[in-house]
PDB file of C-alpha atoms in Angstrom:
ATOM      1  CA  MET C1201      85.322 107.319 106.548  1.00  0.00           C
ATOM      2  CA  ASN C1202      87.409 106.874 108.934  1.00  0.00           C
ATOM      3  CA  PRO C1203      89.016 110.398 109.474  1.00  0.00           C
ATOM      4  CA  ASP C1204      92.411 108.365 109.927  1.00  0.00           C
ATOM      5  CA  PHE C1205      92.793 107.086 106.280  1.00  0.00           C
ATOM      6  CA  TYR C1206      93.073 110.998 105.406  1.00  0.00           C
ATOM      7  CA  THR C1207      96.069 113.629 105.845  1.00  0.00           C
ATOM      8  CA  ASP C1208      95.352 117.332 104.519  1.00  0.00           C
ATOM      9  CA  TYR C1209      98.313 119.228 103.785  1.00  0.00           C
ATOM     10  CA  ASP C1210      98.401 122.720 101.862  1.00  0.00           C
ATOM     11  CA  HIS C1211      97.647 123.608  98.504  1.00  0.00           C
ATOM     12  CA  GLY C1212      94.823 121.379  98.309  1.00  0.00           C
ATOM     13  CA  ILE C1213      96.768 118.126  98.826  1.00  0.00           C
ATOM     14  CA  THR C1214      95.703 115.218 100.807  1.00  0.00           C
ATOM     15  CA  ALA C1215      97.478 111.937 101.550  1.00  0.00           C
ATOM     16  CA  ILE C1216      95.272 108.799 101.474  1.00  0.00           C
ATOM     17  CA  ASP C1217      96.366 105.524 102.986  1.00  0.00           C
ATOM     18  CA  THR C1218      95.308 103.194 100.460  1.00  0.00           C
ATOM     19  CA  GLY C1219      95.624 100.272 103.340  1.00  0.00           C
ATOM     20  CA  TYR C1220      98.030  98.241 101.695  1.00  0.00           C
ATOM     21  CA  HIS C1221     100.081  96.479 103.550  1.00  0.00           C
ATOM     22  CA  LYS C1222      99.875  97.855 106.703  1.00  0.00           C
ATOM     23  CA  PRO C1223      98.427 101.825 108.317  1.00  0.00           C
ATOM     24  CA  GLN C1224     100.226 104.711 106.700  1.00  0.00           C
ATOM     25  CA  PHE C1225     102.700 102.136 104.392  1.00  0.00           C
ATOM     26  CA  ASP C1226     101.190 103.753 101.023  1.00  0.00           C
ATOM     27  CA  ALA C1227      99.408 106.857 100.034  1.00  0.00           C
ATOM     28  CA  SER C1228      97.495 108.010  96.660  1.00  0.00           C
ATOM     29  CA  HIS C1229      97.354 111.734  96.991  1.00  0.00           C
ATOM     30  CA  LEU C1230      93.986 113.524  96.014  1.00  0.00           C
ATOM     31  CA  ILE C1231      95.246 117.429  94.697  1.00  0.00           C
ATOM     32  CA  VAL C1232      91.954 119.176  94.544  1.00  0.00           C
ATOM     33  CA  ARG C1233      92.660 123.439  92.882  1.00  0.00           C
ATOM     34  CA  ASP C1234      89.435 124.928  91.298  1.00  0.00           C
ATOM     35  CA  CYS C1235      87.022 122.545  91.797  1.00  0.00           C
ATOM     36  CA  ARG C1236      89.101 120.500  90.019  1.00  0.00           C
ATOM     37  CA  ALA C1237      91.104 117.480  91.490  1.00  0.00           C
ATOM     38  CA  ALA C1238      93.905 114.764  90.297  1.00  0.00           C
ATOM     39  CA  PHE C1239      94.744 111.279  91.990  1.00  0.00           C
ATOM     40  CA  VAL C1240      98.738 110.667  91.993  1.00  0.00           C
ATOM     41  CA  ASP C1241      98.993 106.661  92.341  1.00  0.00           C
ATOM     42  CA  THR C1242      95.893 104.662  92.998  1.00  0.00           C
ATOM     43  CA  GLY C1243      97.578 102.116  95.694  1.00  0.00           C
ATOM     44  CA  THR C1244      95.468  98.704  94.381  1.00  0.00           C
ATOM     45  CA  SER C1245      91.870  97.643  93.388  1.00  0.00           C
ATOM     46  CA  LEU C1246      91.252  97.290  97.121  1.00  0.00           C
ATOM     47  CA  SER C1247      91.797 100.850  97.858  1.00  0.00           C
ATOM     48  CA  VAL C1248      89.183 102.246  95.594  1.00  0.00           C
ATOM     49  CA  ASP C1249      86.048 102.935  97.991  1.00  0.00           C
ATOM     50  CA  ARG C1250      88.977 104.758 100.101  1.00  0.00           C
ATOM     51  CA  LEU C1251      89.532 107.087  97.208  1.00  0.00           C
ATOM     52  CA  LEU C1252      85.928 107.510  96.053  1.00  0.00           C
ATOM     53  CA  ASP C1253      84.874 108.610  99.753  1.00  0.00           C
ATOM     54  CA  GLY C1254      87.927 111.163  99.662  1.00  0.00           C
ATOM     55  CA  LEU C1255      86.681 112.858  96.381  1.00  0.00           C
ATOM     56  CA  GLN C1256      83.391 113.122  98.549  1.00  0.00           C
ATOM     57  CA  ARG C1257      85.245 113.971 101.986  1.00  0.00           C
ATOM     58  CA  ALA C1258      86.469 117.175  99.392  1.00  0.00           C
ATOM     59  CA  ASP C1259      82.841 117.926  98.543  1.00  0.00           C
ATOM     60  CA  LEU C1260      83.436 116.758  94.824  1.00  0.00           C
ATOM     61  CA  THR C1261      82.353 114.105  92.340  1.00  0.00           C
ATOM     62  CA  PRO C1262      84.144 111.583  90.802  1.00  0.00           C
ATOM     63  CA  ALA C1263      83.136 113.439  87.485  1.00  0.00           C
ATOM     64  CA  ASP C1264      84.934 116.031  88.904  1.00  0.00           C
ATOM     65  CA  VAL C1265      88.028 113.984  88.508  1.00  0.00           C
ATOM     66  CA  GLU C1266      90.251 114.738  85.358  1.00  0.00           C
ATOM     67  CA  TYR C1267      93.274 112.958  85.885  1.00  0.00           C
ATOM     68  CA  VAL C1268      94.615 110.090  87.447  1.00  0.00           C
ATOM     69  CA  PHE C1269      98.547 110.095  87.262  1.00  0.00           C
ATOM     70  CA  ILE C1270     100.192 107.024  87.871  1.00  0.00           C
ATOM     71  CA  THR C1271     104.294 107.328  88.984  1.00  0.00           C
ATOM     72  CA  HIS C1272     104.797 103.704  87.704  1.00  0.00           C
ATOM     73  CA  VAL C1273     103.314 100.723  86.792  1.00  0.00           C
ATOM     74  CA  HIS C1274     104.057  98.732  89.966  1.00  0.00           C
ATOM     75  CA  LEU C1275     101.060  97.475  91.049  1.00  0.00           C
ATOM     76  CA  ASP C1276     101.017  99.138  94.861  1.00  0.00           C
ATOM     77  CA  HIS C1277     101.331 102.384  92.685  1.00  0.00           C
ATOM     78  CA  ALA C1278      98.867 101.413  89.804  1.00  0.00           C
ATOM     79  CA  GLY C1279      97.282  98.088  90.493  1.00  0.00           C
ATOM     80  CA  GLY C1280      93.875 100.579  91.245  1.00  0.00           C
ATOM     81  CA  ALA C1281      93.994 102.862  88.452  1.00  0.00           C
ATOM     82  CA  GLY C1282      91.841 100.682  86.173  1.00  0.00           C
ATOM     83  CA  LEU C1283      88.775  99.998  88.614  1.00  0.00           C
ATOM     84  CA  LEU C1284      89.195 103.833  89.618  1.00  0.00           C
ATOM     85  CA  MET C1285      88.460 105.053  86.223  1.00  0.00           C
ATOM     86  CA  GLN C1286      85.456 103.283  85.653  1.00  0.00           C
ATOM     87  CA  HIS C1287      83.830 105.316  87.978  1.00  0.00           C
ATOM     88  CA  LEU C1288      85.654 108.502  86.962  1.00  0.00           C
ATOM     89  CA  PRO C1289      83.722 110.077  83.694  1.00  0.00           C
ATOM     90  CA  ASN C1290      85.736 112.615  82.871  1.00  0.00           C
ATOM     91  CA  ALA C1291      89.124 111.414  83.611  1.00  0.00           C
ATOM     92  CA  ARG C1292      92.069 110.531  81.621  1.00  0.00           C
ATOM     93  CA  CYS C1293      95.484 107.981  82.917  1.00  0.00           C
ATOM     94  CA  ILE C1294      98.419 109.246  82.683  1.00  0.00           C
ATOM     95  CA  VAL C1295     100.935 107.107  82.324  1.00  0.00           C
ATOM     96  CA  HIS C1296     105.166 106.406  81.096  1.00  0.00           C
ATOM     97  CA  PRO C1297     105.059 105.855  77.493  1.00  0.00           C
ATOM     98  CA  ARG C1298     107.053 102.116  78.793  1.00  0.00           C
ATOM     99  CA  GLY C1299     104.313 101.669  81.605  1.00  0.00           C
ATOM    100  CA  ALA C1300     100.699 102.177  78.867  1.00  0.00           C
ATOM    101  CA  LYS C1301     100.432  98.807  77.914  1.00  0.00           C
ATOM    102  CA  HIS C1302     100.287  97.237  80.648  1.00  0.00           C
ATOM    103  CA  LEU C1303      97.275  99.574  81.931  1.00  0.00           C
ATOM    104  CA  VAL C1304      95.781  98.621  78.869  1.00  0.00           C
ATOM    105  CA  SER C1305      96.892  94.703  78.576  1.00  0.00           C
ATOM    106  CA  PRO C1306      98.014  94.230  82.791  1.00  0.00           C
ATOM    107  CA  ASP C1307      98.322  90.193  82.135  1.00  0.00           C
ATOM    108  CA  LYS C1308     102.314  90.640  82.233  1.00  0.00           C
ATOM    109  CA  LEU C1309     102.309  92.750  84.850  1.00  0.00           C
ATOM    110  CA  ILE C1310     100.187  90.376  86.620  1.00  0.00           C
ATOM    111  CA  ALA C1311     102.385  87.419  85.967  1.00  0.00           C
ATOM    112  CA  GLY C1312     105.703  89.613  87.082  1.00  0.00           C
ATOM    113  CA  THR C1313     104.038  90.570  90.482  1.00  0.00           C
ATOM    114  CA  MET C1314     102.983  86.721  91.011  1.00  0.00           C
ATOM    115  CA  ALA C1315     106.227  85.656  90.370  1.00  0.00           C
ATOM    116  CA  VAL C1316     107.590  87.869  93.514  1.00  0.00           C
ATOM    117  CA  TYR C1317     104.889  87.469  95.348  1.00  0.00           C
ATOM    118  CA  GLY C1318     103.117  83.900  95.139  1.00  0.00           C
ATOM    119  CA  GLU C1319      99.561  83.435  93.549  1.00  0.00           C
ATOM    120  CA  ALA C1320      98.031  83.782  97.197  1.00  0.00           C
ATOM    121  CA  GLU C1321      99.916  86.102  98.450  1.00  0.00           C
ATOM    122  CA  PHE C1322      99.091  88.483  94.865  1.00  0.00           C
ATOM    123  CA  HIS C1323      94.953  88.106  95.440  1.00  0.00           C
ATOM    124  CA  LYS C1324      95.003  89.239  99.095  1.00  0.00           C
ATOM    125  CA  LEU C1325      97.321  91.917  98.388  1.00  0.00           C
ATOM    126  CA  TYR C1326      95.963  93.134  95.142  1.00  0.00           C
ATOM    127  CA  GLY C1327      92.598  92.087  94.158  1.00  0.00           C
ATOM    128  CA  ASP C1328      91.796  92.267  90.743  1.00  0.00           C
ATOM    129  CA  ILE C1329      93.545  93.955  88.056  1.00  0.00           C
ATOM    130  CA  VAL C1330      90.996  96.242  85.465  1.00  0.00           C
ATOM    131  CA  PRO C1331      92.733  97.143  81.719  1.00  0.00           C
ATOM    132  CA  ILE C1332      92.106 101.052  81.071  1.00  0.00           C
ATOM    133  CA  SER C1333      91.010 101.447  77.422  1.00  0.00           C
ATOM    134  CA  ALA C1334      93.911 102.632  75.345  1.00  0.00           C
ATOM    135  CA  SER C1335      91.750 105.451  74.347  1.00  0.00           C
ATOM    136  CA  ARG C1336      91.867 107.279  77.927  1.00  0.00           C
ATOM    137  CA  VAL C1337      95.696 106.685  78.443  1.00  0.00           C
ATOM    138  CA  VAL C1338      97.834 108.961  77.531  1.00  0.00           C
ATOM    139  CA  GLU C1339     101.236 108.565  77.193  1.00  0.00           C
ATOM    140  CA  SER C1340     103.172 111.197  78.802  1.00  0.00           C
ATOM    141  CA  ALA C1341     106.947 112.720  77.327  1.00  0.00           C
ATOM    142  CA  ASP C1342     109.346 113.644  79.593  1.00  0.00           C
ATOM    143  CA  GLY C1343     109.194 117.691  80.026  1.00  0.00           C
ATOM    144  CA  ALA C1344     105.104 117.436  79.214  1.00  0.00           C
ATOM    145  CA  CYS C1345     102.719 119.242  81.282  1.00  0.00           C
ATOM    146  CA  PHE C1346      99.270 119.363  82.173  1.00  0.00           C
ATOM    147  CA  ASN C1347      97.287 122.514  82.996  1.00  0.00           C
ATOM    148  CA  PHE C1348      94.676 121.599  86.307  1.00  0.00           C
ATOM    149  CA  GLY C1349      92.671 124.400  86.846  1.00  0.00           C
ATOM    150  CA  ASP C1350      95.411 127.321  87.139  1.00  0.00           C
ATOM    151  CA  THR C1351      98.406 125.097  88.019  1.00  0.00           C
ATOM    152  CA  THR C1352     100.621 122.798  85.604  1.00  0.00           C
ATOM    153  CA  PHE C1353     102.036 119.934  86.356  1.00  0.00           C
ATOM    154  CA  GLU C1354     105.453 119.310  84.539  1.00  0.00           C
ATOM    155  CA  LEU C1355     106.438 115.314  84.336  1.00  0.00           C
ATOM    156  CA  ILE C1356     110.129 114.130  84.398  1.00  0.00           C
ATOM    157  CA  ASP C1357     111.723 110.917  83.625  1.00  0.00           C
ATOM    158  CA  THR C1358     112.985 109.636  86.711  1.00  0.00           C
ATOM    159  CA  PRO C1359     114.429 105.785  86.205  1.00  0.00           C
ATOM    160  CA  GLY C1360     116.379 104.245  88.394  1.00  0.00           C
ATOM    161  CA  HIS C1361     113.820 101.949  90.598  1.00  0.00           C
ATOM    162  CA  ALA C1362     112.138 101.224  87.086  1.00  0.00           C
ATOM    163  CA  LEU C1363     112.360 102.671  83.795  1.00  0.00           C
ATOM    164  CA  HIS C1364     108.755 103.612  83.035  1.00  0.00           C
ATOM    165  CA  HIS C1365     108.821 106.136  86.524  1.00  0.00           C
ATOM    166  CA  TYR C1366     108.196 109.571  85.818  1.00  0.00           C
ATOM    167  CA  SER C1367     107.918 112.064  88.989  1.00  0.00           C
ATOM    168  CA  ILE C1368     105.438 115.361  89.078  1.00  0.00           C
ATOM    169  CA  VAL C1369     106.514 119.107  89.932  1.00  0.00           C
ATOM    170  CA  ASP C1370     104.026 121.424  91.188  1.00  0.00           C
ATOM    171  CA  CYS C1371     104.919 124.501  91.406  1.00  0.00           C
ATOM    172  CA  ALA C1372     102.315 125.779  92.946  1.00  0.00           C
ATOM    173  CA  SER C1373     102.977 123.836  96.210  1.00  0.00           C
ATOM    174  CA  HIS C1374     106.287 124.120  95.385  1.00  0.00           C
ATOM    175  CA  SER C1375     107.037 120.536  95.704  1.00  0.00           C
ATOM    176  CA  VAL C1376     107.237 116.855  93.799  1.00  0.00           C
ATOM    177  CA  PHE C1377     105.631 113.667  93.854  1.00  0.00           C
ATOM    178  CA  THR C1378     108.237 110.926  93.535  1.00  0.00           C
ATOM    179  CA  GLY C1379     106.540 107.972  93.404  1.00  0.00           C
ATOM    180  CA  ASP C1380     109.781 105.658  94.787  1.00  0.00           C
ATOM    181  CA  THR C1381     112.346 107.351  93.233  1.00  0.00           C
ATOM    182  CA  PHE C1382     112.836 109.585  96.248  1.00  0.00           C
ATOM    183  CA  GLY C1383     112.716 106.355  98.377  1.00  0.00           C
ATOM    184  CA  VAL C1384     110.399 104.971 101.270  1.00  0.00           C
ATOM    185  CA  SER C1385     109.931 107.066 104.248  1.00  0.00           C
ATOM    186  CA  TYR C1386     108.015 105.746 106.603  1.00  0.00           C
ATOM    187  CA  ARG C1387     106.403 108.343 110.031  1.00  0.00           C
ATOM    188  CA  ILE C1388     106.785 105.794 112.518  1.00  0.00           C
ATOM    189  CA  PHE C1389     110.553 106.499 112.132  1.00  0.00           C
ATOM    190  CA  ASP C1390     110.500 109.685 112.613  1.00  0.00           C
ATOM    191  CA  THR C1391     112.780 111.193 115.476  1.00  0.00           C
ATOM    192  CA  ALA C1392     113.685 114.839 116.417  1.00  0.00           C
ATOM    193  CA  ASN C1393     116.159 114.426 113.894  1.00  0.00           C
ATOM    194  CA  GLY C1394     113.585 113.930 111.455  1.00  0.00           C
ATOM    195  CA  ALA C1395     112.571 111.494 108.814  1.00  0.00           C
ATOM    196  CA  PHE C1396     114.112 108.701 108.046  1.00  0.00           C
ATOM    197  CA  VAL C1397     114.967 107.814 104.409  1.00  0.00           C
ATOM    198  CA  MET C1398     115.434 104.149 102.431  1.00  0.00           C
ATOM    199  CA  THR C1399     116.537 103.819  98.833  1.00  0.00           C
ATOM    200  CA  SER C1400     114.057 101.199  96.967  1.00  0.00           C
ATOM    201  CA  THR C1401     116.133  98.884  94.480  1.00  0.00           C
ATOM    202  CA  THR C1402     113.209  96.326  94.147  1.00  0.00           C
ATOM    203  CA  PRO C1403     112.945  94.339  90.606  1.00  0.00           C
ATOM    204  CA  THR C1404     113.723  94.564  88.432  1.00  0.00           C
ATOM    205  CA  HIS C1405     115.147  97.529  86.584  1.00  0.00           C
ATOM    206  CA  PHE C1406     117.319  98.569  89.444  1.00  0.00           C
ATOM    207  CA  ASP C1407     119.911 101.075  88.231  1.00  0.00           C
ATOM    208  CA  PRO C1408     121.814 102.674  90.357  1.00  0.00           C
ATOM    209  CA  ALA C1409     123.689 105.502  88.141  1.00  0.00           C
ATOM    210  CA  GLN C1410     120.186 106.362  86.786  1.00  0.00           C
ATOM    211  CA  LEU C1411     118.588 106.707  90.432  1.00  0.00           C
ATOM    212  CA  HIS C1412     121.559 108.805  91.586  1.00  0.00           C
ATOM    213  CA  ALA C1413     120.706 111.312  88.379  1.00  0.00           C
ATOM    214  CA  SER C1414     117.168 111.181  89.112  1.00  0.00           C
ATOM    215  CA  ILE C1415     117.352 112.353  92.812  1.00  0.00           C
ATOM    216  CA  ASP C1416     119.763 115.187  91.403  1.00  0.00           C
ATOM    217  CA  ARG C1417     117.693 115.541  88.729  1.00  0.00           C
ATOM    218  CA  LEU C1418     114.544 116.299  91.434  1.00  0.00           C
ATOM    219  CA  MET C1419     116.733 118.647  93.827  1.00  0.00           C
ATOM    220  CA  SER C1420     117.647 120.419  90.607  1.00  0.00           C
ATOM    221  CA  TYR C1421     113.741 122.168  91.093  1.00  0.00           C
ATOM    222  CA  GLU C1422     115.145 123.377  94.583  1.00  0.00           C
ATOM    223  CA  PRO C1423     111.252 121.844  95.970  1.00  0.00           C
ATOM    224  CA  GLU C1424     110.349 122.548  99.303  1.00  0.00           C
ATOM    225  CA  ALA C1425     108.487 119.039  99.974  1.00  0.00           C
ATOM    226  CA  ALA C1426     108.526 115.810  98.026  1.00  0.00           C
ATOM    227  CA  PHE C1427     105.599 113.623  98.818  1.00  0.00           C
ATOM    228  CA  LEU C1428     106.436 109.645  98.604  1.00  0.00           C
ATOM    229  CA  THR C1429     103.842 106.908  98.180  1.00  0.00           C
ATOM    230  CA  HIS C1430     105.238 105.958 101.083  1.00  0.00           C
ATOM    231  CA  TYR C1431     104.768 107.527 102.590  1.00  0.00           C
ATOM    232  CA  SER C1432     103.500 110.815 102.158  1.00  0.00           C
ATOM    233  CA  ARG C1433     105.770 114.161 103.005  1.00  0.00           C
ATOM    234  CA  VAL C1434     109.031 114.949 103.549  1.00  0.00           C
ATOM    235  CA  THR C1435     110.925 118.062 104.070  1.00  0.00           C
ATOM    236  CA  ASP C1436     114.734 118.675 105.189  1.00  0.00           C
ATOM    237  CA  LEU C1437     114.981 117.406 101.284  1.00  0.00           C
ATOM    238  CA  PRO C1438     118.998 118.207 100.887  1.00  0.00           C
ATOM    239  CA  ARG C1439     119.895 115.660 103.506  1.00  0.00           C
ATOM    240  CA  LEU C1440     117.272 113.376 102.709  1.00  0.00           C
ATOM    241  CA  ALA C1441     118.861 113.540  98.713  1.00  0.00           C
ATOM    242  CA  ALA C1442     122.586 112.629 100.540  1.00  0.00           C
ATOM    243  CA  ASP C1443     120.748 109.980 102.617  1.00  0.00           C
ATOM    244  CA  LEU C1444     119.422 108.256  99.844  1.00  0.00           C
ATOM    245  CA  HIS C1445     122.672 108.581  97.378  1.00  0.00           C
ATOM    246  CA  LEU C1446     124.553 107.339 100.518  1.00  0.00           C
ATOM    247  CA  GLY C1447     122.139 104.801 100.852  1.00  0.00           C
ATOM    248  CA  ILE C1448     122.491 103.446  96.887  1.00  0.00           C
ATOM    249  CA  ASP C1449     126.303 102.981  96.962  1.00  0.00           C
ATOM    250  CA  GLN C1450     126.103 101.191 100.394  1.00  0.00           C
ATOM    251  CA  TYR C1451     123.131  98.775  98.965  1.00  0.00           C
ATOM    252  CA  ILE C1452     125.897  98.440  95.836  1.00  0.00           C
ATOM    253  CA  GLU C1453     128.924  97.402  97.906  1.00  0.00           C
ATOM    254  CA  ILE C1454     126.552  95.281  99.543  1.00  0.00           C
ATOM    255  CA  ALA C1455     125.486  93.392  96.748  1.00  0.00           C
ATOM    256  CA  ARG C1456     128.894  92.686  95.533  1.00  0.00           C
ATOM    257  CA  ALA C1457     130.355  91.475  98.863  1.00  0.00           C
ATOM    258  CA  CYS C1458     127.717  88.993  98.775  1.00  0.00           C
ATOM    259  CA  ALA C1459     127.868  88.264  95.013  1.00  0.00           C
ATOM    260  CA  ASP C1460     129.165  84.770  95.437  1.00  0.00           C
ATOM    261  CA  ALA C1461     127.632  83.683  98.456  1.00  0.00           C
ATOM    262  CA  ASP C1462     126.207  80.211  98.560  1.00  0.00           C
ATOM    263  CA  ASP C1463     122.338  82.559  99.194  1.00  0.00           C
ATOM    264  CA  ARG C1464     123.113  86.102  98.398  1.00  0.00           C
ATOM    265  CA  ILE C1465     120.136  86.784  98.650  1.00  0.00           C
ATOM    266  CA  ALA C1466     119.774  85.938 102.587  1.00  0.00           C
ATOM    267  CA  CYS C1467     123.684  87.470 102.679  1.00  0.00           C
ATOM    268  CA  MET C1468     121.973  91.111 101.486  1.00  0.00           C
ATOM    269  CA  LYS C1469     118.663  90.782 103.917  1.00  0.00           C
ATOM    270  CA  THR C1470     121.323  90.537 106.828  1.00  0.00           C
ATOM    271  CA  ARG C1471     124.017  92.504 105.449  1.00  0.00           C
ATOM    272  CA  MET C1472     121.301  95.655 104.894  1.00  0.00           C
ATOM    273  CA  HIS C1473     118.917  94.780 107.794  1.00  0.00           C
ATOM    274  CA  ASP C1474     122.512  95.276 109.854  1.00  0.00           C
ATOM    275  CA  TRP C1475     123.043  98.824 108.332  1.00  0.00           C
ATOM    276  CA  LEU C1476     119.818  99.847 108.007  1.00  0.00           C
ATOM    277  CA  ALA C1477     119.914  99.206 111.851  1.00  0.00           C
ATOM    278  CA  LYS C1478     122.764 100.832 113.014  1.00  0.00           C
ATOM    279  CA  ARG C1479     121.400 104.203 110.532  1.00  0.00           C
ATOM    280  CA  LEU C1480     118.066 103.809 112.663  1.00  0.00           C
ATOM    281  CA  ASP C1481     119.971 103.919 115.526  1.00  0.00           C
ATOM    282  CA  ALA C1482     121.768 106.878 114.660  1.00  0.00           C
ATOM    283  CA  HIS C1483     119.347 109.019 113.855  1.00  0.00           C
ATOM    284  CA  GLY C1484     118.039 107.932 117.133  1.00  0.00           C
ATOM    285  CA  CYS C1485     114.776 105.815 116.922  1.00  0.00           C
ATOM    286  CA  ASP C1486     113.901 104.113 120.085  1.00  0.00           C
ATOM    287  CA  LEU C1487     111.419 101.873 118.701  1.00  0.00           C
ATOM    288  CA  PRO C1488     111.602  98.165 120.192  1.00  0.00           C
ATOM    289  CA  ASP C1489     113.293  96.187 117.572  1.00  0.00           C
ATOM    290  CA  ASP C1490     110.539  93.524 116.651  1.00  0.00           C
ATOM    291  CA  VAL C1491     108.749  97.093 115.749  1.00  0.00           C
ATOM    292  CA  ARG C1492     111.534  98.590 113.062  1.00  0.00           C
ATOM    293  CA  ASP C1493     112.090  94.581 111.843  1.00  0.00           C
ATOM    294  CA  ALA C1494     108.218  94.381 111.248  1.00  0.00           C
ATOM    295  CA  TRP C1495     108.417  97.515 109.186  1.00  0.00           C
ATOM    296  CA  LEU C1496     111.736  97.066 107.491  1.00  0.00           C
ATOM    297  CA  ALA C1497     110.977  93.538 106.471  1.00  0.00           C
ATOM    298  CA  MET C1498     109.160  94.366 103.010  1.00  0.00           C
ATOM    299  CA  ASP C1499     111.849  96.547 101.635  1.00  0.00           C
ATOM    300  CA  ILE C1500     114.799  94.373 103.127  1.00  0.00           C
ATOM    301  CA  ASP C1501     113.311  91.807 100.885  1.00  0.00           C
ATOM    302  CA  LEU C1502     112.468  93.547  98.131  1.00  0.00           C
ATOM    303  CA  ASN C1503     115.710  95.900  97.674  1.00  0.00           C
ATOM    304  CA  ALA C1504     117.891  92.242  98.095  1.00  0.00           C
ATOM    305  CA  GLN C1505     115.588  91.162  95.179  1.00  0.00           C
ATOM    306  CA  GLY C1506     116.116  93.926  93.101  1.00  0.00           C
ATOM    307  CA  LEU C1507     120.138  93.753  93.582  1.00  0.00           C
ATOM    308  CA  ALA C1508     119.911  90.257  92.525  1.00  0.00           C
ATOM    309  CA  VAL C1509     118.733  91.152  89.337  1.00  0.00           C
ATOM    310  CA  TRP C1510     121.151  94.130  89.297  1.00  0.00           C
ATOM    311  CA  LEU C1511     123.582  91.802  89.719  1.00  0.00           C
ATOM    312  CA  ASP C1512     122.429  89.191  87.309  1.00  0.00           C
ATOM    313  CA  ARG C1513     122.002  92.116  84.323  1.00  0.00           C
ATOM    314  CA  THR C1514     125.740  93.479  84.722  1.00  0.00           C
ATOM    315  CA  GLY C1515     127.392  91.171  86.767  1.00  0.00           C
ATOM    316  CA  GLY C1516     128.202  94.011  89.478  1.00  0.00           C
TER     317      GLY C1516
END
């Protein structure tokens, strides 16, 4: 059990590095309260051993897990849910109503992800995707509350990144678990100015108006911290929310500027890279360019694809 995979926070919250793509890129969050456990997002099927080790590290067994919360069914968040559930005899998997069918019958989700990454890269990144019995999947309505020991989690609909996305309000820790709705924030970009956050517009459901509204809804709870899947705890949320709103508007401007380009994906990637590089400079990030570019590359590529789908769907 590698201690570098686990970061402990107050209120029984532990970030588990799922090992997806690179270190401190993708997190599952283990919440332990009153000798009961819940996971928020799972990483991929290749991540399950680390999550089970996290239980052992907390002196718990798989039988102690009550919930597996899936913020949305993109496979870096939910790909391991089926295999993990096979190890958790008492757990229920909680998912957005639009995503439930994809956990029970994941073929369409697998095909869609393969279309983005290609078959060889898909298997390298995600392993085998295991379906979950419908009897163990619970669809969560907007505003539904789930009791967890002396804690109540409120699940709220937060579309914009995906139509099948909810976030979790945890009043006990004054926090929200936001999947990708509150963007991505890699710890490698932290400076004396704090965390650096990027809007996430990956395919296929990006909707700027919905995402603006979802960020505002999260902030209406006045959380002190947000736990992002990419990557874990951030604070100073009013500043980060303003940065996310700015990012949404800037990405739309980039998409429209590139709409008629011969290679609009390449055009958007170049413009997005240049804008993010300037933002990192202003944030005080002094990492070498090749390191910064390696961390930005996947998000820039997926964001450009998401903007292209949005252009096709709406005409910009």
